[in-house]
Amino acid sequence: ATEETVMLYIASLAKRVSPASINNYLGAIRDTHICKGGTWPKKGDWPRLERLVEGLRRTASPVPQRKRDPVTPTTLAAFKEHIDLSLHEGRVWWAATCLATYALLRGAEFLSKRGNQAPLLRRDVTRNPDNYKIVLRRSKADVERKGKEVVVWRNNSKSCPVTALDNYLDMCPHPNNGALPFLATEDGA
């Protein structure tokens, strides 16, 4: 790519991406060029691009952060009142909500988009009387991609994650196949 092409791309990102993210995008472009056998200019070789990035950094408005209320056991108990636990979908949503809250999981660590491989499979979860051990194969915090283990314990509250997961698994219509997604709706998604 030429300096002008990269500048046009960076300028197109300026209104929707933070300056820090723009630097990440530039790093990805550089790495792709190098991996494909190309070269990347040294600092000072593309002064217009450097001035553009510096100008965007100086003039960027801070991205407003929406303040979110924390999810507490009281919040979970109130949420539970609106879930029909006699339905599989209700049980899977309740299990997912309790698991995410008590294990402090990010959505991408245990949920999948339709058509993508599930990040959390049945074989990644070990059921014990007082806890569940979950092996996260992918995690934003696991930069070395070694996987990490998370344990959620029985706490005997209205939002106990072990009770929620037990109820989900005990009434789950899917076979206990380790290759299947751990949390799946009735249609298997």
Coordinates of C-alpha atoms in Angstrom, one line a residue:
A1 CA 0.0 0.0 0.0
T2 CA 1.1 3.5 -0.6
E3 CA 1.2 6.3 2.0
E4 CA -1.8 8.0 0.4
T5 CA -3.8 4.8 0.5
V6 CA -3.1 4.2 4.1
M7 CA -3.9 7.9 4.9
L8 CA -7.3 7.6 3.1
Y9 CA -8.1 4.5 5.2
I10 CA -7.0 6.1 8.5
A11 CA -9.0 9.2 7.7
S12 CA -12.1 7.1 7.0
L13 CA -11.8 5.6 10.5
A14 CA -11.3 8.9 12.3
K15 CA -14.9 9.6 13.2
R16 CA -15.7 6.2 14.5
V17 CA -12.5 4.8 16.0
S18 CA -10.3 6.2 18.8
P19 CA -6.7 7.2 18.1
A20 CA -5.5 4.2 20.2
S21 CA -7.5 1.9 18.0
I22 CA -6.2 3.6 14.8
N23 CA -2.6 2.8 16.0
N24 CA -3.8 -0.9 16.4
Y25 CA -5.2 -0.8 12.9
L26 CA -1.9 0.6 11.6
G27 CA 0.0 -2.2 13.4
A28 CA -2.2 -4.8 11.8
I29 CA -1.6 -3.3 8.3
R30 CA 2.2 -3.2 9.0
D31 CA 2.2 -6.9 10.2
T32 CA 0.2 -8.0 7.2
H33 CA 2.6 -6.3 4.8
I34 CA 5.6 -7.9 6.6
C35 CA 3.9 -11.4 6.7
K36 CA 3.2 -11.2 3.0
G37 CA 6.9 -10.5 2.3
G38 CA 6.5 -6.8 1.8
T39 CA 8.3 -4.0 3.6
W40 CA 7.0 -1.2 5.8
P41 CA 8.5 2.2 6.0
K42 CA 10.6 3.2 9.0
K43 CA 9.7 6.1 11.2
G44 CA 10.0 9.3 9.2
D45 CA 9.6 7.7 5.8
W46 CA 5.9 8.6 5.6
P47 CA 5.7 12.0 7.3
R48 CA 2.2 12.9 6.1
L49 CA 0.8 9.7 7.6
E50 CA 2.6 10.4 10.9
R51 CA 1.2 14.0 10.9
L52 CA -2.3 12.8 10.2
V53 CA -2.2 10.2 13.1
E54 CA -0.7 12.8 15.5
G55 CA -3.3 15.4 14.4
L56 CA -6.1 12.9 15.0
R57 CA -4.7 12.1 18.4
R58 CA -4.5 15.7 19.4
T59 CA -7.9 16.7 18.2
A60 CA -9.9 13.6 19.1
S61 CA -12.8 14.1 21.5
P62 CA -12.9 11.5 24.3
V63 CA -15.3 8.7 23.5
P64 CA -18.2 9.1 25.9
Q65 CA -18.5 6.1 28.1
R66 CA -22.0 5.1 29.2
K67 CA -22.1 4.3 32.9
R68 CA -23.6 1.0 33.6
D69 CA -25.0 -0.1 36.9
P70 CA -23.3 -3.2 38.4
V71 CA -25.1 -6.5 38.4
T72 CA -25.7 -7.6 42.0
P73 CA -27.4 -10.6 43.6
T74 CA -30.4 -8.3 44.2
T75 CA -30.5 -7.3 40.5
L76 CA -30.3 -11.0 39.5
A77 CA -33.1 -11.9 41.9
A78 CA -35.3 -9.1 40.4
F79 CA -34.4 -10.3 36.9
K80 CA -35.3 -13.9 37.8
E81 CA -38.9 -12.9 38.5
H82 CA -39.3 -12.2 34.7
I83 CA -37.9 -15.5 33.4
D84 CA -40.1 -18.5 32.9
L85 CA -37.9 -21.4 34.2
S86 CA -40.4 -24.0 33.1
L87 CA -39.2 -23.3 29.5
H88 CA -35.8 -24.5 28.3
E89 CA -35.1 -21.0 26.9
G90 CA -35.7 -19.5 30.3
R91 CA -33.4 -22.0 32.0
V92 CA -30.6 -21.4 29.5
W93 CA -30.9 -17.6 29.9
W94 CA -30.9 -17.9 33.6
A95 CA -27.9 -20.3 33.7
A96 CA -26.0 -18.0 31.3
T97 CA -26.8 -14.9 33.3
C98 CA -25.8 -16.5 36.6
L99 CA -22.6 -18.0 35.1
A100 CA -21.5 -14.8 33.5
T101 CA -22.2 -12.8 36.7
Y102 CA -20.5 -15.0 39.2
A103 CA -17.6 -16.1 36.9
L104 CA -17.1 -12.5 35.7
L105 CA -17.2 -13.7 32.1
R106 CA -17.2 -11.6 28.9
G107 CA -19.9 -12.5 26.4
A108 CA -17.4 -13.7 23.9
E109 CA -16.0 -16.2 26.4
F110 CA -19.1 -18.3 26.6
L111 CA -21.6 -17.2 24.0
S112 CA -21.4 -17.7 20.2
K113 CA -23.0 -15.9 17.3
R114 CA -25.3 -18.1 15.1
G115 CA -23.1 -20.1 12.7
N116 CA -19.9 -19.7 14.7
Q117 CA -18.3 -22.4 16.8
A118 CA -19.3 -22.0 20.5
P119 CA -16.4 -20.8 22.6
L120 CA -17.7 -22.9 25.6
L121 CA -18.4 -26.6 24.9
R122 CA -19.8 -29.3 27.2
R123 CA -16.3 -30.9 27.5
D124 CA -15.0 -27.5 28.9
V125 CA -17.3 -27.8 32.0
T126 CA -16.9 -30.2 34.9
R127 CA -19.9 -30.6 37.2
N128 CA -19.1 -31.1 40.9
P129 CA -21.6 -31.2 43.9
D130 CA -20.6 -27.7 45.1
N131 CA -19.1 -26.1 42.0
Y132 CA -18.6 -26.0 38.3
K133 CA -15.1 -25.8 36.8
I134 CA -15.0 -24.1 33.5
V135 CA -12.1 -24.1 31.1
L136 CA -12.1 -21.0 28.9
R137 CA -10.2 -21.9 25.8
R138 CA -10.4 -18.3 24.5
S139 CA -10.3 -15.2 26.7
K140 CA -9.4 -11.6 26.0
A141 CA -7.2 -11.7 29.2
D142 CA -5.4 -14.9 28.1
V143 CA -3.0 -13.3 25.5
E144 CA -0.9 -16.5 25.4
R145 CA -3.9 -18.6 24.5
K146 CA -3.2 -21.3 27.1
G147 CA -6.7 -21.3 28.4
K148 CA -7.8 -20.6 31.9
E149 CA -9.9 -22.3 34.5
V150 CA -12.7 -20.5 36.3
V151 CA -14.7 -22.0 39.2
V152 CA -18.2 -21.0 40.3
W153 CA -19.3 -22.1 43.7
R154 CA -22.7 -22.9 45.3
N155 CA -23.7 -19.9 47.4
N156 CA -27.3 -20.9 48.3
S157 CA -28.7 -17.5 47.2
K158 CA -31.7 -17.0 44.9
S159 CA -29.2 -16.5 42.1
C160 CA -26.9 -19.4 42.9
P161 CA -24.9 -20.2 39.8
V162 CA -24.6 -23.9 40.7
T163 CA -28.3 -24.3 41.2
A164 CA -29.0 -22.5 37.9
L165 CA -26.6 -24.7 36.0
D166 CA -27.9 -27.8 37.6
N167 CA -31.5 -27.0 36.7
Y168 CA -30.4 -26.2 33.1
L169 CA -28.4 -29.4 32.7
D170 CA -30.9 -31.7 34.4
M171 CA -33.7 -30.7 32.0
C172 CA -31.6 -30.0 28.9
P173 CA -33.1 -31.7 25.8
H174 CA -29.6 -32.1 24.1
P175 CA -27.5 -35.2 24.5
N176 CA -24.5 -35.0 26.8
N177 CA -22.0 -34.7 23.9
G178 CA -18.7 -33.0 24.8
A179 CA -18.5 -31.4 21.3
L180 CA -21.8 -29.6 21.7
P181 CA -22.1 -26.0 23.0
F182 CA -22.5 -25.9 26.7
L183 CA -25.3 -23.3 26.6
A184 CA -27.7 -24.0 23.8
T185 CA -31.3 -23.0 23.1
E186 CA -33.9 -25.6 22.3
D187 CA -33.1 -25.6 18.6
G188 CA -29.4 -26.2 19.4
A189 CA -28.1 -22.7 18.7

